[in-house]
Amino acid sequence: MLFENGAFLPDLPALGNPGSTIAENVYPVARGYSPFGELMYLTTAMDARAIGATSLTAADGSSRVYAFNATKIYSLDGGSLTDRSKSGGYTNTAKFADFAAYGDIAITTNFIDPIQFIGMNSGSLFADLTTAFRAKTVATVRDFLMFGNTTDSTDGDKPERVRRSALGDHTDYTVSASTQADFQDTPGGGVVQRIFGGEYATVFFDHGIYRVTYVGAPAVWIFDSIETDRGLFTPGAAAQNGSTIYYLDSDGFYAFSDKSYPIGNEKVDRWFWSEFDASYADRVSCAIDHDSKCVCWSFPGQGNSGGKPTHVIIFNFELNKWSYAQIDHDIILPLLTSDFTLETLDAFNPDLDDLTLSVDSRVLYQGSALLGLMDGFKLASNQGDPLTAITESSEQQPVTGRRSHITEVWPLNDDATTTIQIGTRNRLQDSVTWTDPMSVNATGFAPVSAEGRYHRVRMNISGNWTDSQGSDVTAKPGGKF
């Protein structure tokens, strides 16, 4: 009898669940799961935890990695994170930093400090872009820079404000009909959390979503309210992939294009809220892992240490399937690889010789779009050896109407070291009793002995495996009661 590694559906009851109840340290694939790797460190360390980090692409197609912590801004140069802060550095009270690329210019803002900019191919240090206002979020929209949730010396804090530069000039913010630099206050949606750019802007409030479309003079921009009952739970909890923005609302996960549609309802939403320590909502980050066709959210789980994120929940947007990883880190980011070499990696990974890293590893490809993580204030990727994975099947009744006795479990994994546990109960109101982990013998099955009416299979998978589809179980009829 086949116990498949189906889609991760922890919000559904275990009995008869069409998917799996645990899918830990794995990526979802078309059939089953593939491994989520250990951290492979890529750089030296910053001096504190990042509050924002990203990869930006310049006009010539080259990429740069930037990270903002409480007092400094760093860029990735070879295997070093280089301090690019303006003279005097920054405050130590900001909790979130946003980034955007405007041609060859990198822009970053954290609301507390003046908005910063640097030439990606020519600048040596960041500098103040403007002192006229500060902002929480930034995006490039057509030929404008657009900022949200602003504060200035005249109007004070304006959390509902969206402010834009002059057309084609990222340095000009003087309100003018001729240059089209201006601002708009949009009451009713609450606080602007993030702006996402492109041909039009998508503005996420905490209780609303607006689309902002360029129409030219005299109106210049039209603000259309698209959603009034959903918004962005915390600034770091959204990422854009093409025209789709994936985000976390206060009731679960959504994808937004022309409208929002749920992607976590009756799948992972309840599981997430039970695992998430919401007292550290500002530590949530989100990034697209293009290599795996996934969007990932990082969050501190229950029992974390001082708000340090412990989990990454993963959604494959091509397959509409979920999984998660349990791994301590600081933040996640989209990682566009540049000039990493085996020599670079050897400098930051004392056990590199123990890693199964080939010369065609994705982390060594210039321009690979991977998932980046920061841990211990260092940049890393998850391209190391597979983490030990745990999958748990749905609960099934192998013999209809009576108990059954399971004697063999044949794991359907390739090149893996696997131990097997059987969870058993006779009534739905009973607790599940687990067998001790059993190794797979030379023949290819794990010898077990478990009798009951309802059974589930847990696999603990280690080694350099690439694919896990589930297990084939040998079950014999047992007693009726």
XYZ file of C-alpha atoms in Angstrom:
481
model
C 0.000 0.000 0.000
C 1.408 3.389 -1.019
C 1.753 6.150 1.587
C 2.617 9.120 -0.639
C 4.505 12.270 0.281
C 1.637 14.434 -0.872
C 1.234 18.190 -0.586
C 1.890 19.664 2.857
C -1.622 20.175 4.281
C -1.285 20.466 8.064
C -4.573 22.378 8.431
C -6.593 19.311 7.396
C -7.299 16.320 9.654
C -4.661 13.595 9.495
C -7.153 10.819 8.654
C -7.827 10.778 4.949
C -5.673 13.858 4.397
C -4.913 14.026 0.649
C -1.407 15.270 1.433
C 1.225 15.169 4.172
C 1.094 16.459 7.739
C 4.840 17.186 8.038
C 7.194 18.339 5.261
C 10.255 19.687 7.068
C 13.523 20.814 5.472
C 12.284 20.116 1.971
C 11.124 21.868 -1.197
C 7.867 20.778 -2.858
C 8.266 19.242 -6.307
C 5.785 17.662 -8.723
C 5.894 14.289 -6.933
C 7.075 14.431 -3.369
C 9.920 16.604 -2.137
C 13.533 17.594 -2.765
C 16.032 18.664 -0.083
C 16.519 22.070 1.544
C 20.271 22.496 2.005
C 22.456 23.518 4.909
C 23.826 27.047 5.000
C 26.889 27.668 2.862
C 28.541 30.904 3.988
C 29.606 33.315 1.273
C 31.051 36.370 3.047
C 32.664 37.886 6.079
C 30.367 39.157 8.839
C 28.731 42.519 9.421
C 28.791 43.934 12.934
C 25.064 43.419 13.673
C 21.881 41.740 12.412
C 20.482 43.006 9.099
C 17.092 44.764 9.165
C 16.876 44.613 5.369
C 18.843 42.988 2.553
C 18.400 42.437 -1.169
C 20.027 41.965 -4.566
C 19.636 44.801 -7.067
C 20.280 44.803 -10.811
C 21.944 47.802 -12.429
C 21.145 49.150 -15.897
C 24.024 47.158 -17.413
C 22.637 43.884 -16.012
C 25.221 43.506 -13.254
C 23.968 42.703 -9.764
C 24.801 43.975 -6.309
C 23.884 42.679 -2.847
C 23.158 45.258 -0.143
C 22.390 44.825 3.548
C 21.312 47.480 6.083
C 21.732 46.899 9.804
C 21.071 49.264 12.688
C 24.048 51.534 12.028
C 25.657 50.598 8.694
C 24.957 49.730 5.052
C 27.084 47.021 3.438
C 27.636 45.829 -0.112
C 28.932 42.466 -1.228
C 32.322 42.705 -2.923
C 33.881 39.333 -3.717
C 33.765 37.448 -0.455
C 33.567 40.536 1.737
C 30.707 42.627 3.034
C 32.121 46.141 2.681
C 30.889 49.044 4.821
C 29.406 51.609 2.403
C 27.814 53.831 5.054
C 27.924 57.590 4.849
C 30.246 59.290 7.313
C 28.823 58.973 10.811
C 26.626 55.995 10.016
C 22.994 55.716 11.070
C 20.703 55.373 14.087
C 20.144 52.127 15.963
C 16.350 52.229 16.257
C 15.122 51.247 12.781
C 13.464 47.816 12.426
C 12.973 47.589 8.657
C 14.806 48.818 5.563
C 13.548 48.794 1.979
C 15.527 48.976 -1.279
C 15.022 49.891 -4.927
C 17.128 50.259 -8.062
C 16.724 53.340 -10.256
C 18.924 52.727 -13.274
C 22.461 52.489 -11.856
C 21.402 54.034 -8.536
C 20.637 51.955 -5.422
C 18.162 53.527 -3.015
C 17.443 52.457 0.563
C 15.224 53.860 3.286
C 14.334 52.931 6.869
C 12.040 55.815 7.961
C 14.372 56.839 10.811
C 17.353 58.058 8.747
C 17.538 60.225 5.614
C 16.905 58.297 2.401
C 20.212 56.950 1.057
C 21.604 56.408 -2.450
C 24.761 55.131 -4.124
C 25.944 54.541 -7.678
C 26.041 50.774 -8.061
C 28.953 50.877 -10.508
C 30.607 54.117 -9.444
C 29.811 55.021 -5.850
C 32.045 54.353 -2.873
C 29.756 55.434 -0.013
C 26.037 55.990 0.412
C 24.857 59.592 0.779
C 21.650 61.456 1.606
C 19.290 61.488 -1.372
C 17.100 64.166 0.196
C 16.535 65.667 3.620
C 13.084 67.015 2.706
C 11.363 63.913 4.084
C 11.970 60.380 5.298
C 10.029 57.271 4.283
C 9.289 53.672 5.237
C 9.213 52.113 1.756
C 10.469 52.830 -1.775
C 9.880 51.501 -5.289
C 10.754 52.453 -8.855
C 7.591 53.057 -10.869
C 8.108 53.856 -14.536
C 10.575 56.828 -14.488
C 9.730 57.891 -10.941
C 10.873 56.979 -7.472
C 7.863 56.499 -5.212
C 7.955 56.524 -1.417
C 5.332 55.637 1.166
C 4.638 56.320 4.845
C 6.571 59.575 5.137
C 7.521 62.167 7.720
C 8.766 65.727 7.233
C 9.289 68.910 9.230
C 6.161 70.591 7.847
C 3.449 67.917 8.034
C 5.006 65.512 10.541
C 4.222 61.810 10.288
C 1.980 60.974 7.317
C 1.594 57.175 7.359
C -1.012 57.317 4.579
C 1.132 59.427 2.209
C 2.650 58.348 -1.109
C 5.293 60.754 -2.419
C 7.059 60.723 -5.783
C 10.094 62.261 -7.433
C 10.117 64.385 -10.537
C 9.754 62.539 -13.823
C 13.145 61.129 -14.741
C 14.949 62.811 -11.835
C 15.475 60.789 -8.655
C 16.933 63.834 -6.843
C 14.039 66.310 -7.276
C 11.165 66.270 -4.752
C 9.991 69.879 -4.939
C 6.262 69.787 -5.655
C 5.769 71.042 -9.204
C 3.167 70.556 -11.930
C 5.838 70.853 -14.612
C 8.156 68.171 -13.181
C 5.248 66.049 -11.838
C 6.880 65.713 -8.392
C 4.064 65.585 -5.835
C 2.423 63.546 -3.076
C -1.003 62.157 -2.256
C -2.596 61.246 1.046
C -4.890 58.237 0.824
C -7.006 57.878 3.972
C -9.016 54.743 4.653
C -6.379 52.097 4.090
C -4.444 52.773 7.249
C -0.647 52.788 7.199
C 1.404 52.341 4.021
C 3.455 49.187 4.590
C 5.130 48.602 1.194
C 5.113 49.860 -2.385
C 5.909 47.569 -5.319
C 6.822 49.028 -8.699
C 6.925 48.432 -12.424
C 4.647 50.032 -15.017
C 2.257 50.851 -12.185
C 2.556 50.903 -8.409
C 0.876 48.518 -6.006
C 0.576 50.119 -2.591
C 0.000 47.835 0.373
C -1.545 49.409 3.445
C -2.165 47.438 6.605
C -5.883 47.448 5.742
C -6.079 47.971 2.005
C -4.398 47.649 -1.394
C -4.265 50.388 -4.034
C -3.176 50.353 -7.654
C -1.537 53.601 -8.785
C -1.517 54.193 -12.539
C 0.286 56.880 -14.525
C -2.065 58.909 -16.776
C 0.010 62.041 -17.390
C -0.868 65.682 -16.762
C -2.929 67.103 -15.256
C -3.981 64.212 -12.978
C -0.570 62.468 -13.442
C -1.423 59.448 -11.237
C -4.744 57.747 -10.501
C -5.173 55.907 -7.176
C -7.658 53.002 -7.389
C -8.722 51.095 -4.296
C -8.553 47.369 -5.140
C -8.902 45.713 -1.731
C -10.476 47.146 1.409
C -10.573 44.100 3.678
C -7.016 42.825 3.235
C -3.566 44.312 3.637
C 0.031 43.590 4.558
C 0.510 42.273 8.096
C 4.076 43.560 8.504
C 6.369 45.403 6.054
C 8.772 42.539 5.424
C 6.090 39.940 4.649
C 5.733 40.413 0.880
C 7.724 39.824 -2.308
C 7.088 40.467 -5.984
C 7.496 37.982 -8.824
C 6.649 39.601 -12.139
C 3.144 41.012 -11.893
C 2.242 38.894 -8.838
C 2.897 39.925 -5.250
C 2.810 37.276 -2.542
C 1.949 38.573 0.901
C 0.885 37.740 4.438
C -2.334 39.317 5.692
C -3.557 39.128 9.274
C -5.591 36.020 8.370
C -3.182 34.149 6.105
C -1.235 33.990 2.850
C -2.352 35.524 -0.451
C -1.202 36.215 -3.989
C -2.177 39.537 -5.564
C -2.307 40.431 -9.245
C -5.535 42.084 -10.345
C -7.024 40.935 -7.051
C -6.066 38.785 -4.084
C -6.617 35.072 -3.986
C -5.847 32.812 -1.011
C -2.950 30.385 -1.262
C -2.830 29.141 2.346
C -6.496 28.740 3.265
C -7.270 25.206 4.550
C -3.660 24.325 3.778
C -1.121 26.077 6.037
C -2.663 29.256 7.484
C -3.677 27.799 10.842
C -0.394 25.893 11.103
C 1.557 29.104 10.475
C -0.253 31.135 13.115
C 0.216 28.341 15.678
C 3.968 28.205 14.950
C 4.625 31.961 14.580
C 5.712 34.142 17.506
C 3.799 37.287 16.521
C 5.494 39.358 19.217
C 8.414 39.537 16.762
C 6.407 40.447 13.662
C 9.088 42.919 12.578
C 11.500 39.988 12.043
C 9.408 38.469 9.218
C 11.089 38.641 5.809
C 10.067 37.357 2.394
C 11.975 36.538 -0.797
C 11.539 34.849 -4.152
C 13.666 31.744 -4.700
C 13.630 31.757 -8.503
C 15.800 28.671 -8.793
C 13.154 26.598 -7.006
C 10.144 28.570 -8.327
C 9.152 29.332 -4.750
C 8.316 32.261 -2.524
C 9.619 31.970 1.027
C 8.660 33.650 4.291
C 11.088 33.669 7.230
C 9.667 33.929 10.734
C 10.508 33.380 14.411
C 8.810 30.242 15.668
C 7.578 29.538 19.172
C 10.468 29.159 21.611
C 12.872 31.272 19.550
C 15.830 33.039 21.126
C 15.308 36.797 21.285
C 13.254 36.959 18.097
C 15.770 35.124 15.896
C 13.910 33.540 12.964
C 13.761 29.757 13.144
C 11.506 28.773 10.219
C 11.134 29.334 6.485
C 7.728 28.484 5.045
C 7.903 27.741 1.325
C 5.272 28.021 -1.433
C 5.942 26.674 -4.932
C 3.927 29.060 -7.092
C 4.078 26.795 -10.154
C 2.706 23.758 -8.300
C 0.637 25.484 -5.581
C 2.335 23.320 -2.958
C 3.847 24.122 0.434
C 6.649 22.910 2.698
C 8.906 24.422 5.345
C 12.437 24.420 6.721
C 13.517 24.707 10.326
C 16.824 26.558 10.410
C 18.154 29.398 12.576
C 19.030 32.546 10.610
C 18.617 36.343 10.667
C 16.821 37.278 7.448
C 16.181 35.980 3.923
C 16.713 37.792 0.626
C 16.758 37.190 -3.137
C 20.356 36.293 -3.988
C 21.734 37.050 -7.444
C 25.135 35.388 -7.499
C 28.102 37.309 -8.897
C 31.708 36.303 -8.402
C 31.744 33.410 -5.955
C 34.490 30.820 -6.477
C 35.523 27.621 -4.724
C 38.362 29.614 -3.161
C 35.883 32.208 -1.836
C 33.681 29.524 -0.320
C 36.667 27.737 1.223
C 37.566 30.891 3.144
C 34.212 30.985 4.951
C 33.324 27.306 5.303
C 35.896 25.443 7.433
C 34.277 22.128 6.499
C 33.992 22.830 2.769
C 35.830 19.594 2.024
C 32.962 17.773 3.719
C 30.358 19.486 1.508
C 29.208 17.791 -1.662
C 29.891 20.785 -3.905
C 30.559 20.328 -7.609
C 32.041 22.843 -10.016
C 28.595 23.214 -11.615
C 26.919 24.181 -8.341
C 24.316 26.901 -8.852
C 26.026 29.164 -6.323
C 29.054 29.356 -8.671
C 26.958 30.380 -11.700
C 27.099 34.116 -12.357
C 23.537 35.481 -12.260
C 21.893 32.505 -10.557
C 18.756 33.613 -8.709
C 18.786 31.703 -5.429
C 17.480 32.022 -1.903
C 19.897 34.000 0.248
C 19.980 33.870 4.032
C 21.955 35.836 6.572
C 23.083 34.140 9.754
C 25.671 35.219 12.287
C 25.652 38.518 10.349
C 27.090 36.706 7.292
C 25.555 36.128 3.879
C 24.837 32.504 3.028
C 22.910 30.327 0.616
C 21.158 27.034 1.300
C 23.231 25.234 -1.313
C 25.049 23.048 1.219
C 24.405 19.366 1.916
C 20.751 18.446 2.553
C 19.411 19.135 6.004
C 17.896 16.117 7.719
C 14.331 16.049 6.441
C 11.165 14.795 8.100
C 8.080 13.803 6.141
C 4.911 12.423 7.644
C 2.152 10.902 5.560
C -1.563 11.218 6.035
C -3.272 8.716 8.305
C -4.777 5.743 6.509
C -6.714 2.579 7.274
C -4.897 -0.152 5.274
C -7.646 -2.742 5.812
C -11.165 -1.329 5.672
C -13.246 -1.901 8.771
C -10.601 -3.563 10.920
C -7.141 -3.289 12.380
C -4.017 -4.090 10.394
C -0.477 -5.173 11.181
C 2.344 -3.362 9.358
C 5.527 -5.388 9.000
C 7.551 -3.709 6.242
C 8.040 -0.144 5.000
C 9.875 0.399 1.705
C 10.955 4.060 1.456
C 10.742 5.587 -2.020
C 13.813 7.803 -1.649
C 16.942 7.930 -3.752
C 20.462 7.755 -2.270
C 19.264 8.477 1.260
C 19.802 7.203 4.768
C 16.278 6.760 6.069
C 14.757 5.672 9.350
C 11.071 4.802 9.598
C 8.490 5.283 12.348
C 4.867 4.135 12.304
C 2.244 6.144 14.153
C -0.767 4.065 15.207
C -4.109 4.510 16.979
C -7.353 2.558 17.142
C -9.790 5.433 17.672
C -9.677 9.027 16.455
C -9.890 10.246 20.047
C -6.765 8.273 20.982
C -3.236 9.686 21.035
C -0.901 8.451 18.323
C 1.655 5.860 19.494
C 4.957 5.829 17.598
C 7.354 2.960 17.051
C 11.062 3.465 17.562
C 12.969 4.604 14.442
C 13.963 1.615 12.316
C 16.753 1.641 9.741
C 16.356 0.305 6.229
C 18.023 -3.091 5.767
C 20.153 -4.305 2.854
C 17.059 -5.603 1.060
C 15.569 -2.114 0.987
C 12.830 -2.094 3.635
C 12.573 -1.167 7.298
C 11.280 -4.077 9.399
C 8.594 -2.769 11.750
C 5.795 -4.138 13.866
C 2.785 -1.921 14.410
C -0.837 -2.996 14.828
C -3.865 -0.728 14.912
C -6.779 0.592 12.906
C -5.162 3.823 11.681
C -1.532 4.254 10.592
C 0.771 7.002 9.367
C 4.416 6.831 8.232
C 7.158 9.198 9.334
C 10.454 9.202 7.441
C 13.653 10.797 8.760
C 15.810 11.362 5.678
C 19.507 12.222 5.679
C 22.432 11.879 3.289
C 22.830 13.294 -0.197
C 19.359 12.481 -1.440
C 17.536 14.314 -4.234
C 13.980 12.952 -4.307
C 11.474 11.484 -1.841
C 8.066 10.259 -3.026
C 6.783 8.380 0.011
C 6.793 4.742 1.084
C 5.320 1.390 0.146
C 3.854 -0.397 3.182
C 3.205 -4.096 3.687
C 0.116 -4.512 5.889
C -1.747 -7.651 6.938
C -5.308 -7.866 8.286
C -5.522 -7.829 12.071
C -8.368 -8.148 14.529
C -11.594 -6.287 14.027
C -11.372 -4.535 17.388
